[in-house]
Amino acid sequence: MGPWMVIFFSLYGFLNGQESKDSIMMEDCCMDGRQRGMENQDCTVLPLISASTTCRIAQEQCCVAVREDINCTNGINMAKDQGACETLFSGSTCEIKTAKMCCDCCLLGKAAQEQGLSCDLTLSVGYQCGLVSRACCQDSFPNTTSPETPEQDNQASNGFGEPLQGDQCKDGARCGQNCRGNGTCVCSQGYKLKPDGQNCEDINECLLGSHHCRPGERCINTLGSYRCQREVSCGTGYELTDSNNCKDIDECETGTHNCAENFECQNTLGSFRCRPKIQCGDGFIQDALGSCIDINECLSRVGPCQPGQMCINTVGSYVCQRNSINCGRGYHLNAEGTRCVDIDECIGPDNPCAGHGCINLVGSYRCECRTGFIFNSITRVCEDINECRHYPGRLCAHKCDNLLGSYKCSCTTGFKLASDGRNCDDLNECESNPCSQECANVYGSYQCYCRRGYQLSDVDGITCEDIDECALPTGGHICSYRCHNTPGSFHCSCPSSGYTLAPNGRSCQDIDECVTGTHTCSETESCFNVQGGFRCLSFECPPNYRRAGETVRVERSDTIRCVKSCQPNDISCVLDPVHSISHTVISMPTFRDFSKPEEIVFLRTMSPAHAPQINSPDIVFDILEGNVQSSFDIVKRVEHGIIVGVVRQVKPLVGPLNLVLKLAMNYVTNGVVSHRNIVNVHVFVSEFWF
């Protein structure tokens, strides 16, 4: 169990460095732990032989090391004797895991030997597993150093016991170490023959348990042999000798001490001392830095002088003088100098009571203090009484401030002192107009608030600031067009022409110039109202077409329809499939939130919706011209049993924009357009969304 023992020795070396003065006790602690480990005791609950924490650690770790050695040895023996590990080693405890690891690794070594492989496995196993596997592999080879008969021994060796090189050894046997007379290779003590029958390899006596180390010693394998080393280190100040004994290190001789220049090194067992080179004389003592310090004999000795004498310290010595009469405090010598009499402190020029009454006492005095003061018998002065601290919460309603000989009450912010000088009344701060607009008095404070359209300042909580309604997150939706902030309010405005402000003061309404008569169209033109303005329109029918009926208002737009009217014998006119040309006008806003298609024009036919019949025409709608950026499409659907073409705006358009959509209603029979109706939609897009 080499790796665990190395860890333990490192731990023990550290702990022993912390408590080197108790190294003998540390060894006893380790020996006790090893003994209890051999007795199969629980290493975590050992009875302590010392109150030292270091001793407890040594006991436990030495016990654990012995238990792990025993468990590993049991595993190796199980592998050698039974050749299996699974039956007896089942469980999850640390002891079982250690034994099973050693058993399994020993089986690896035996398997390598049986398969003729090298005992030095190249598998990525742990260091301890590799050692066990190699030892079991080498131990599985047959012992080739079989004993010889006495006669053979006499023939094969000389007087020094060394094997003789017979004729067979000379004729070709190449042995790594020794050769018998019959040509057999043998190994020296501590080695064994390899499978090749010629070379020898070292026997690890420590792993095989064939060493003779004593308890408390650790086996260390060497080439051809082994050596025993103490398990417990010698400790600080000692070194281990070749004879396995601890020897004191002379730090003074080796120069490993740290004594200063004015100190000399003196070796001690396990350590050393630094002694000053300069010795101090009588009456002085030497400090840690080697300096000489005077000894006060008057304090360090008991009664150095005779009774009736006084001790006076001098540098390096002392002197004794006769005592003189010394009166105590509150007394002085009489005129004759023979006895001590009382001093009347109250009649002296310096009044000891500082304005308070003074009463003389024998050897002392006492002050009669004024109200608000108390006499201190130690300092013998009248001290102020802190009434606020002596009677907390009983003198003042709010705050109490101590004064010399008295006290004064005060109030917190928002209150004023009542007429009794103790209680506090609420202060109406609003009387001083602290707020910029409105003020509400509350108990102990006040609250400012603002009129509609204003808000209280976050800086001082007093000033009312105008609310910019136009800048609020919803400001863009307060007014249809533009928002103008005013102090405490706002107002909306509309574009300068074409719109007027609605009664709600926020929305913009389109002015229908065609209705109000404010347009500028001529008598030959038709006025068409658009969002924010008007258009003067005049539509003429092309040649071979005539206007059908009067202008009829349909939905929001006027529709003008021209039907084909051919001249007699005009074959090209008759063959032209276009039967009618219509003009319609539509006004649209710029959609602010365009999220889905907008239906703008409905093309109604006279054809009922029914199941397809033979030779019955099919109606196909198409956009021929004017579809800017494919912003429109046309879909076919049925409404109230009639086929309808619905023109939709599928992309947003930003005005102002004018365009003409040329639409076609094709009547198709057997794949051929029989006739066609053209509808020109004049689209006026306003620049505003309202």
XYZ file of C-alpha atoms in Angstrom:
690
model
C 0.000 0.000 0.000
C 2.836 2.368 -0.889
C 0.859 5.378 -2.218
C -1.369 5.571 0.840
C 1.592 5.260 3.179
C 3.408 8.092 1.348
C 0.365 10.318 1.747
C 0.168 9.465 5.416
C 3.857 10.218 5.995
C 3.473 13.582 4.248
C 0.499 14.401 6.447
C 2.344 13.264 9.525
C 5.410 15.343 8.593
C 3.237 18.448 8.329
C 1.440 17.815 11.598
C 4.662 16.893 13.339
C 6.093 20.242 12.153
C 3.209 21.913 13.929
C 3.775 20.022 17.190
C 7.420 18.925 17.100
C 7.803 19.366 20.820
C 5.542 16.312 21.311
C 7.217 13.967 18.774
C 7.476 10.983 21.176
C 3.795 11.246 21.901
C 3.078 11.344 18.127
C 4.891 8.016 17.660
C 2.917 6.501 20.511
C -0.315 7.731 18.896
C 0.589 6.113 15.564
C 1.621 2.827 17.230
C -1.692 2.746 19.104
C -3.598 3.314 15.843
C -1.667 0.538 14.047
C -2.299 -1.886 16.883
C -6.030 -1.157 16.836
C -6.063 -1.503 13.046
C -4.495 -4.978 13.380
C -7.268 -5.798 15.867
C -9.843 -4.881 13.165
C -11.260 -1.944 15.132
C -13.230 0.912 13.477
C -10.605 3.590 12.695
C -13.171 6.444 12.791
C -14.227 5.884 16.432
C -10.956 4.984 18.166
C -10.648 5.696 21.911
C -8.327 8.706 22.192
C -5.128 8.390 24.215
C -4.587 12.167 24.185
C -6.704 15.343 23.930
C -4.413 16.590 21.127
C -6.052 16.954 17.673
C -2.757 15.947 16.045
C -2.641 12.732 18.092
C -6.184 11.870 17.036
C -5.267 12.341 13.346
C -2.119 10.184 13.759
C -4.153 7.419 15.444
C -6.784 7.394 12.736
C -4.434 7.580 9.711
C -2.044 4.880 11.037
C -5.053 2.646 11.728
C -6.406 3.266 8.178
C -3.001 2.439 6.632
C -2.821 -0.921 8.467
C -6.405 -1.804 7.522
C -5.739 -1.039 3.862
C -2.564 -3.201 3.909
C -4.510 -6.096 5.441
C -7.411 -5.727 2.979
C -5.074 -5.605 -0.025
C -3.158 -8.682 1.212
C -6.459 -10.551 1.656
C -7.384 -9.686 -1.929
C -4.028 -10.920 -3.281
C -4.315 -14.185 -1.316
C -7.875 -14.707 -2.594
C -6.670 -14.301 -6.208
C -3.757 -16.729 -5.671
C -5.797 -19.368 -3.793
C -9.191 -19.320 -5.534
C -8.554 -17.452 -8.798
C -11.826 -15.476 -8.478
C -12.963 -12.314 -6.708
C -16.700 -11.856 -7.352
C -18.089 -14.342 -4.825
C -16.607 -13.152 -1.558
C -16.031 -9.473 -2.396
C -19.479 -7.983 -2.928
C -20.627 -4.715 -1.414
C -19.682 -1.010 -1.400
C -17.629 -0.472 1.771
C -14.117 0.928 1.487
C -12.540 -2.285 2.907
C -14.315 -4.476 0.337
C -13.421 -2.101 -2.529
C -9.703 -2.141 -1.556
C -9.611 -5.961 -1.262
C -11.460 -6.433 -4.554
C -9.155 -3.988 -6.352
C -6.043 -5.888 -5.213
C -7.693 -9.238 -6.040
C -8.705 -8.109 -9.553
C -5.300 -6.569 -10.281
C -3.537 -9.754 -9.113
C -5.714 -11.761 -11.521
C -4.564 -9.401 -14.322
C -0.921 -10.234 -13.504
C -1.581 -13.974 -13.393
C -3.414 -13.776 -16.739
C -0.487 -11.884 -18.312
C 1.933 -14.612 -17.164
C -0.318 -17.396 -18.474
C -0.578 -15.702 -21.883
C 3.184 -15.166 -22.064
C 2.872 -11.405 -21.907
C 5.211 -8.961 -20.197
C 4.567 -8.402 -16.489
C 4.852 -4.658 -17.082
C 1.277 -4.008 -18.207
C 0.641 -1.175 -20.634
C -2.967 -0.865 -19.438
C -4.078 2.508 -18.018
C -4.623 1.181 -14.497
C -3.783 2.947 -11.243
C -0.307 2.943 -9.780
C -1.230 0.566 -6.897
C -3.023 -1.795 -9.297
C 0.075 -1.869 -11.516
C 2.340 -2.825 -8.578
C 0.032 -5.646 -7.439
C -0.393 -6.961 -10.998
C 3.385 -7.018 -11.622
C 4.103 -8.789 -8.306
C 1.495 -11.509 -8.948
C 2.744 -11.964 -12.531
C 6.356 -12.455 -11.406
C 5.338 -14.710 -8.515
C 3.541 -17.059 -10.952
C 6.809 -18.161 -12.712
C 8.147 -21.570 -11.565
C 11.130 -21.461 -9.209
C 14.100 -22.487 -11.312
C 16.535 -22.370 -8.424
C 15.669 -25.897 -7.208
C 17.934 -27.342 -4.481
C 20.693 -29.657 -5.594
C 21.937 -32.820 -3.936
C 25.040 -32.511 -1.821
C 27.034 -34.267 -4.467
C 25.831 -31.881 -7.113
C 26.597 -28.963 -4.849
C 30.118 -30.162 -4.394
C 30.553 -30.560 -8.103
C 29.002 -27.208 -9.019
C 30.640 -24.898 -6.560
C 34.028 -24.079 -5.262
C 35.094 -23.376 -1.739
C 33.486 -19.890 -1.830
C 29.976 -21.218 -2.656
C 29.926 -19.657 -6.094
C 28.572 -21.667 -9.044
C 31.268 -23.145 -11.231
C 31.298 -22.601 -14.935
C 31.251 -26.167 -16.275
C 31.818 -27.214 -19.816
C 28.144 -26.769 -20.667
C 28.173 -23.184 -19.358
C 31.200 -22.426 -21.512
C 29.726 -24.059 -24.586
C 26.860 -21.589 -25.049
C 24.724 -20.893 -22.009
C 24.349 -17.139 -21.650
C 23.049 -16.600 -18.143
C 22.217 -13.126 -16.796
C 23.803 -13.910 -13.389
C 25.009 -17.483 -12.587
C 25.239 -20.810 -14.400
C 25.192 -24.343 -13.006
C 27.561 -27.003 -14.239
C 24.788 -28.587 -16.298
C 24.151 -25.329 -18.127
C 21.135 -24.271 -16.032
C 20.882 -20.544 -15.244
C 20.247 -19.561 -11.643
C 19.742 -16.195 -9.934
C 21.355 -14.638 -6.903
C 19.434 -14.163 -3.680
C 16.679 -11.531 -4.057
C 16.204 -12.297 -7.792
C 14.232 -14.868 -9.782
C 14.589 -16.283 -13.264
C 12.542 -14.782 -16.080
C 10.495 -16.983 -18.467
C 13.359 -16.900 -20.993
C 15.406 -19.100 -18.583
C 18.454 -16.839 -18.802
C 17.817 -13.383 -17.344
C 16.904 -12.492 -13.748
C 14.556 -9.876 -12.284
C 14.194 -8.393 -8.834
C 11.781 -9.950 -6.268
C 9.571 -7.330 -4.546
C 9.665 -8.703 -0.976
C 7.470 -5.808 0.209
C 4.520 -6.722 -2.026
C 4.922 -10.479 -1.501
C 5.070 -10.077 2.281
C 8.387 -11.949 2.556
C 10.187 -9.115 4.389
C 11.060 -9.050 8.105
C 10.372 -5.416 8.982
C 9.304 -4.765 12.551
C 6.071 -3.054 13.605
C 6.443 0.677 13.158
C 8.726 0.198 10.136
C 7.873 0.418 6.432
C 9.282 -1.971 3.842
C 11.021 -0.297 0.869
C 12.026 -2.589 -2.007
C 15.579 -2.371 -3.445
C 17.341 -4.302 -6.240
C 17.965 -7.794 -4.901
C 16.830 -6.934 -1.399
C 14.764 -4.481 0.696
C 15.198 -2.116 3.604
C 13.050 -1.158 6.584
C 12.340 2.487 7.348
C 10.592 4.072 10.296
C 6.960 4.927 9.574
C 6.946 7.927 11.926
C 9.373 10.723 11.012
C 11.904 11.970 13.517
C 10.296 15.420 13.679
C 11.702 18.927 13.438
C 15.328 19.197 14.555
C 16.123 15.506 14.017
C 17.285 13.398 11.066
C 17.056 9.675 10.319
C 20.427 7.856 10.260
C 21.408 4.841 8.196
C 20.843 2.706 11.282
C 17.165 3.786 11.273
C 17.603 5.940 14.397
C 16.824 9.633 15.032
C 19.796 11.953 15.521
C 19.715 15.578 16.641
C 20.607 18.144 13.962
C 23.208 20.666 15.119
C 21.813 23.817 13.497
C 24.748 25.848 14.809
C 27.264 23.582 13.029
C 25.250 23.287 9.789
C 24.535 27.051 9.698
C 20.749 26.605 9.442
C 20.010 28.865 12.434
C 18.670 32.437 12.152
C 20.601 34.154 14.939
C 21.551 37.833 14.345
C 25.153 39.109 14.200
C 25.246 40.190 17.842
C 23.979 36.752 18.943
C 25.724 33.413 19.089
C 24.045 30.055 18.370
C 23.763 27.404 21.099
C 22.534 23.942 20.003
C 19.813 22.145 21.993
C 18.087 18.779 21.457
C 15.796 19.211 18.487
C 16.369 22.986 18.272
C 18.781 25.837 19.107
C 18.950 29.097 21.052
C 20.354 32.528 20.211
C 22.338 34.033 23.100
C 23.656 37.632 23.096
C 27.387 37.981 22.675
C 27.513 41.017 25.020
C 26.537 40.233 28.624
C 24.877 42.924 30.739
C 26.256 43.880 34.159
C 24.503 43.824 37.520
C 21.375 45.983 37.698
C 20.492 45.412 34.040
C 18.450 42.837 32.124
C 18.877 41.903 28.479
C 15.859 42.030 26.106
C 15.234 39.872 23.050
C 17.260 42.253 20.840
C 20.318 42.081 23.138
C 19.883 45.578 24.608
C 20.618 46.178 28.311
C 17.644 47.634 30.223
C 17.840 49.018 33.756
C 16.167 46.961 36.511
C 13.941 48.950 38.880
C 14.988 47.217 42.076
C 12.424 49.209 44.062
C 9.662 47.424 42.133
C 11.257 44.092 41.388
C 12.337 43.319 44.960
C 10.329 43.018 48.152
C 11.566 45.597 50.686
C 15.114 46.310 49.453
C 15.467 49.057 52.087
C 15.269 48.915 55.880
C 12.048 49.852 57.700
C 11.696 53.636 57.880
C 13.612 54.110 54.627
C 12.403 54.930 51.107
C 13.804 53.198 47.980
C 14.907 55.415 45.049
C 15.867 53.705 41.783
C 19.060 54.700 39.944
C 20.613 53.542 36.667
C 21.962 50.083 37.374
C 21.250 50.297 41.113
C 19.154 52.013 43.825
C 19.591 54.069 47.020
C 17.721 54.149 50.346
C 16.730 57.419 52.121
C 15.044 58.101 55.441
C 11.275 58.690 55.249
C 9.925 62.236 55.720
C 6.440 63.006 57.080
C 3.941 62.855 54.226
C 0.380 63.907 54.970
C -2.423 62.329 53.038
C -4.909 64.011 50.775
C -6.999 66.618 52.641
C -4.291 67.207 55.280
C -1.114 69.301 55.613
C 1.676 69.702 58.178
C 1.089 72.065 61.031
C 3.281 75.114 61.511
C 5.649 73.151 63.716
C 5.867 70.382 61.134
C 5.081 67.735 63.724
C 1.642 66.506 62.710
C -0.976 66.567 59.962
C -4.079 68.770 60.312
C -7.268 69.038 58.204
C -7.394 71.405 55.239
C -10.602 73.505 54.945
C -11.007 73.383 51.170
C -14.121 75.605 51.271
C -12.304 78.758 52.507
C -9.519 78.593 49.978
C -9.171 81.099 47.124
C -10.124 78.404 44.623
C -13.711 77.347 45.233
C -13.654 73.577 44.546
C -17.433 73.483 44.035
C -17.452 76.103 41.208
C -20.457 78.171 42.259
C -22.219 75.464 44.223
C -22.455 75.219 48.010
C -19.326 73.830 49.796
C -19.306 71.873 53.121
C -15.949 71.040 54.735
C -15.359 67.547 56.094
C -12.442 66.055 58.059
C -9.803 65.355 55.422
C -12.242 66.173 52.618
C -15.220 68.285 51.542
C -18.646 67.940 49.956
C -20.518 70.134 47.478
C -24.178 71.055 47.814
C -25.186 71.091 44.145
C -27.879 73.278 42.597
C -30.991 71.822 40.966
C -30.099 69.982 37.793
C -26.668 68.892 39.100
C -25.416 65.912 41.143
C -22.251 65.521 43.207
C -19.656 63.018 41.921
C -17.902 61.536 44.952
C -14.953 60.373 42.823
C -14.156 63.557 40.896
C -15.601 65.668 43.765
C -17.350 68.117 41.430
C -20.996 68.905 40.623
C -21.904 67.326 37.320
C -24.884 68.164 35.117
C -27.822 65.741 35.266
C -28.859 64.626 31.783
C -32.617 64.643 32.364
C -33.277 63.485 28.793
C -31.279 60.286 29.364
C -32.554 59.665 32.897
C -36.236 60.081 31.972
C -36.528 59.067 28.292
C -39.959 59.744 26.750
C -41.357 61.236 29.955
C -40.327 64.881 29.724
C -40.974 65.812 26.072
C -43.508 64.641 23.488
C -40.955 64.602 20.633
C -37.318 65.552 21.234
C -35.487 66.372 24.430
C -32.289 68.506 24.370
C -30.149 68.542 27.510
C -28.920 71.909 28.843
C -26.464 72.681 31.618
C -28.566 72.196 34.771
C -31.821 71.800 32.823
C -33.357 70.610 29.539
C -35.424 71.917 26.611
C -38.132 70.274 24.491
C -38.324 70.607 20.710
C -40.510 69.200 17.945
C -39.844 67.323 14.740
C -40.461 68.866 11.338
C -44.129 69.628 10.762
C -44.898 70.427 14.411
C -44.495 73.395 16.754
C -43.986 73.492 20.514
C -47.202 73.852 22.493
C -47.731 76.481 25.167
C -46.842 74.019 27.952
C -43.323 73.702 26.502
C -43.528 69.916 26.393
C -46.151 68.809 23.844
C -46.189 69.464 20.079
C -49.024 70.780 17.914
C -49.438 70.218 14.189
C -48.014 73.042 12.054
C -50.194 74.160 9.130
C -47.483 74.580 6.516
C -50.034 75.597 3.866
C -50.382 78.995 5.558
C -46.943 79.891 4.230
C -47.892 78.836 0.647
C -45.063 76.356 0.109
C -46.647 74.847 -3.026
C -46.730 76.429 -6.470
C -50.441 75.591 -6.959
C -52.534 73.643 -4.414
C -51.605 72.632 -0.838
C -53.280 70.155 1.561
C -52.218 70.131 5.207
C -51.732 66.703 6.816
C -50.755 65.799 10.362
C -47.103 66.669 10.762
C -46.599 67.576 7.131
C -48.325 68.831 3.983
C -48.974 67.597 0.455
C -48.724 69.603 -2.744
C -50.936 68.752 -5.716
C -51.504 70.253 -9.116
C -54.400 71.296 -11.269
C -55.428 69.404 -14.385
C -52.762 69.525 -17.077
C -49.911 69.781 -14.572
C -47.855 67.271 -12.602
C -45.793 67.514 -9.431
C -42.023 67.850 -9.928
C -39.960 64.789 -9.039
C -37.103 67.071 -7.960
C -38.626 69.123 -5.135
C -42.179 67.736 -4.824
C -43.458 71.326 -4.612
C -43.367 72.811 -8.097
C -46.114 71.988 -10.608
C -44.791 71.356 -14.100
C -46.841 71.493 -17.281
C -47.705 68.083 -18.764
C -46.756 67.969 -22.431
C -49.687 65.877 -23.609
C -48.266 65.880 -27.110
C -45.077 64.151 -25.900
C -46.867 61.376 -23.996
C -46.645 57.836 -25.416
C -50.205 58.258 -26.653
C -49.563 61.816 -27.888
C -49.520 60.704 -31.498
C -53.162 59.598 -31.184
C -54.487 62.599 -29.257
C -54.818 64.685 -32.429
C -55.560 63.490 -35.938
C -52.980 65.837 -37.478
C -50.868 67.965 -35.158
C -50.795 68.506 -31.392
C -49.795 71.860 -29.848
C -48.928 71.919 -26.153
C -50.145 74.859 -24.041
C -49.626 75.536 -20.304
C -51.902 73.079 -18.547
C -53.553 71.859 -21.749
C -53.143 71.359 -25.518
C -54.992 71.960 -28.790
C -55.135 70.191 -32.146
C -54.848 71.598 -35.660
C -55.596 70.306 -39.148
C -53.920 70.847 -42.538
C -54.278 74.429 -43.780
C -56.645 73.510 -46.611
C -59.191 70.817 -47.278
C -59.912 69.972 -43.628
C -61.662 71.476 -40.632
C -61.422 70.607 -36.925
C -64.214 68.344 -35.720
C -66.453 69.312 -32.773
C -64.438 67.012 -30.467
C -61.442 69.316 -31.008
C -59.148 66.447 -31.963
C -60.249 64.876 -35.265
C -59.934 66.450 -38.723
C -62.962 66.347 -41.037
C -62.728 66.580 -44.810
C -64.394 69.662 -46.390
C -66.625 68.633 -49.311
C -65.875 71.529 -51.655
C -68.295 70.122 -54.198
C -71.195 70.448 -51.702
C -70.154 73.786 -50.172
C -69.619 75.281 -53.633
C -66.057 76.351 -52.878
C -64.610 74.446 -55.838
C -63.308 76.061 -59.035
C -64.640 73.608 -61.615
C -66.155 74.962 -64.874
C -69.641 74.228 -66.113
C -68.317 71.553 -68.447
C -66.461 69.767 -65.636
C -67.745 67.609 -62.824
C -66.548 68.291 -59.271
C -65.320 65.223 -57.401
C -64.502 65.524 -53.702
C -61.326 63.822 -52.504
C -59.718 63.615 -49.048
C -58.422 67.123 -48.346
C -59.455 68.648 -51.681
C -61.408 68.174 -54.912
C -60.830 67.300 -58.547
C -62.446 68.782 -61.657
C -63.118 65.845 -63.984
C -64.315 65.653 -67.583
C -64.711 62.321 -69.362
C -65.462 62.062 -73.115
C -66.390 58.865 -74.919
C -63.909 57.659 -77.571
C -64.936 57.303 -81.237
C -67.584 54.653 -81.991
C -68.826 54.965 -78.361
C -71.580 57.057 -76.839
C -72.442 57.976 -73.237
C -75.142 55.759 -71.748
C -77.710 57.699 -69.669
C -77.043 60.410 -67.112
C -74.368 60.418 -64.402
C -75.406 58.054 -61.621
C -73.814 58.147 -58.122
C -72.656 54.695 -57.142
C -71.130 54.079 -53.717
C -68.710 56.979 -53.102
C -67.874 57.613 -56.743
C -69.562 58.794 -59.935
C -69.681 56.315 -62.791
C -69.658 57.377 -66.473
C -70.352 54.592 -68.983
C -69.700 54.670 -72.731
C -71.235 51.903 -74.885
C -70.162 50.855 -78.400
C -72.084 52.515 -81.273
C -70.685 51.473 -84.674
C -71.252 53.256 -87.986
C -72.979 51.296 -90.767
C -70.636 48.967 -92.607
C -67.794 49.505 -89.967
C -66.681 45.869 -89.800
C -63.658 46.566 -87.535
C -65.892 48.297 -85.001
C -68.337 45.415 -85.043
C -65.554 42.870 -84.521
C -63.990 44.831 -81.624
C -64.793 42.746 -78.449
C -64.898 45.844 -76.197
C -68.616 46.602 -75.684
C -68.315 49.354 -73.026
C -65.778 51.727 -71.442
C -66.558 53.117 -67.975
C -64.894 55.683 -65.763
C -65.203 55.730 -61.964
C -63.389 57.768 -59.312
C -62.383 56.791 -55.780
C -60.625 58.747 -52.994
C -58.546 56.923 -50.376
C -56.477 57.967 -47.330
C -52.932 56.831 -46.658
C -53.550 53.867 -44.377
C -51.624 54.393 -41.139
C -51.864 50.760 -40.020
C -52.055 48.567 -43.111
C -52.367 44.987 -41.865
C -54.810 43.335 -44.265
C -56.141 43.887 -47.823
C -58.639 46.728 -48.276
C -61.575 46.213 -50.696
C -61.984 49.428 -52.737
C -64.026 48.668 -55.935
C -66.825 46.155 -56.660
C -67.459 45.170 -60.337
C -70.986 43.744 -60.491
C -72.097 41.702 -63.485
C -75.561 40.711 -64.582
C -74.585 37.065 -64.871
C -76.052 34.795 -62.187
C -73.813 32.241 -60.553
C -74.784 28.676 -61.624
C -73.147 25.402 -62.508
C -71.147 25.527 -65.782
C -73.227 24.677 -68.870
C -72.303 23.973 -72.447
C -71.638 27.207 -74.406
C -72.365 29.328 -71.274
C -69.800 32.211 -70.934
C -67.344 32.450 -68.061
C -66.391 35.853 -66.630
C -62.673 36.551 -66.086
C -61.512 39.750 -64.310
C -58.096 41.269 -65.032
C -56.014 44.413 -64.275
C -54.616 45.638 -67.582
C -52.759 48.835 -66.612
C -51.881 51.117 -63.684
C -51.083 48.468 -61.029
C -48.167 50.359 -59.423
C -45.779 47.971 -57.634
C -48.516 45.297 -57.788
C -50.360 47.169 -55.029
C -53.773 45.880 -56.190
C -55.367 42.579 -57.127
C -58.843 41.519 -58.245
C -60.701 38.479 -56.938
C -63.892 36.862 -58.166
C -66.673 35.889 -55.785
C -70.456 35.497 -55.597
C -72.718 37.890 -53.689
C -76.487 37.331 -53.565
C -76.258 34.885 -56.468
C -74.448 37.389 -58.743
C -70.789 37.193 -59.864
C -68.799 40.145 -58.517
C -65.185 41.238 -59.138
C -63.612 42.797 -56.040
C -60.595 45.092 -56.459
C -58.394 45.049 -53.319
C -55.435 47.126 -52.174
C -52.858 44.560 -50.976
C -49.853 46.848 -50.340
C -49.652 50.208 -48.564
C -49.575 53.360 -50.702
C -48.242 56.684 -49.433
C -49.929 59.800 -50.804
C -50.315 62.165 -52.346
C -50.652 59.801 -55.307
C -52.910 59.715 -58.409
C -53.223 56.636 -60.639
C -55.655 54.980 -63.057
C -56.441 51.257 -62.824
C -57.600 49.824 -66.151
C -59.802 46.813 -65.348
C -61.315 44.285 -67.748
C -64.409 42.039 -67.421
C -63.901 39.329 -70.045
C -66.770 37.075 -71.143
C -65.080 33.852 -72.313
C -66.914 31.180 -74.288
C -65.092 27.953 -75.203
C -61.770 29.649 -74.392
C -62.452 32.690 -76.635
C -63.266 36.207 -75.366
C -66.699 36.919 -76.852
C -66.902 40.477 -75.500
C -65.181 42.690 -72.915
C -66.131 45.629 -70.663
C -63.386 48.113 -69.670
C -63.568 49.998 -66.333
C -61.077 52.828 -65.669
C -60.780 53.467 -61.900
C -59.260 56.887 -61.143
C -57.637 56.534 -57.670
C -56.701 59.613 -55.623
C -54.619 58.765 -52.483
C -54.458 61.503 -49.825
C -51.213 62.190 -47.981
C -53.041 61.902 -44.652
C -54.604 58.936 -42.879
C -57.819 60.759 -41.983
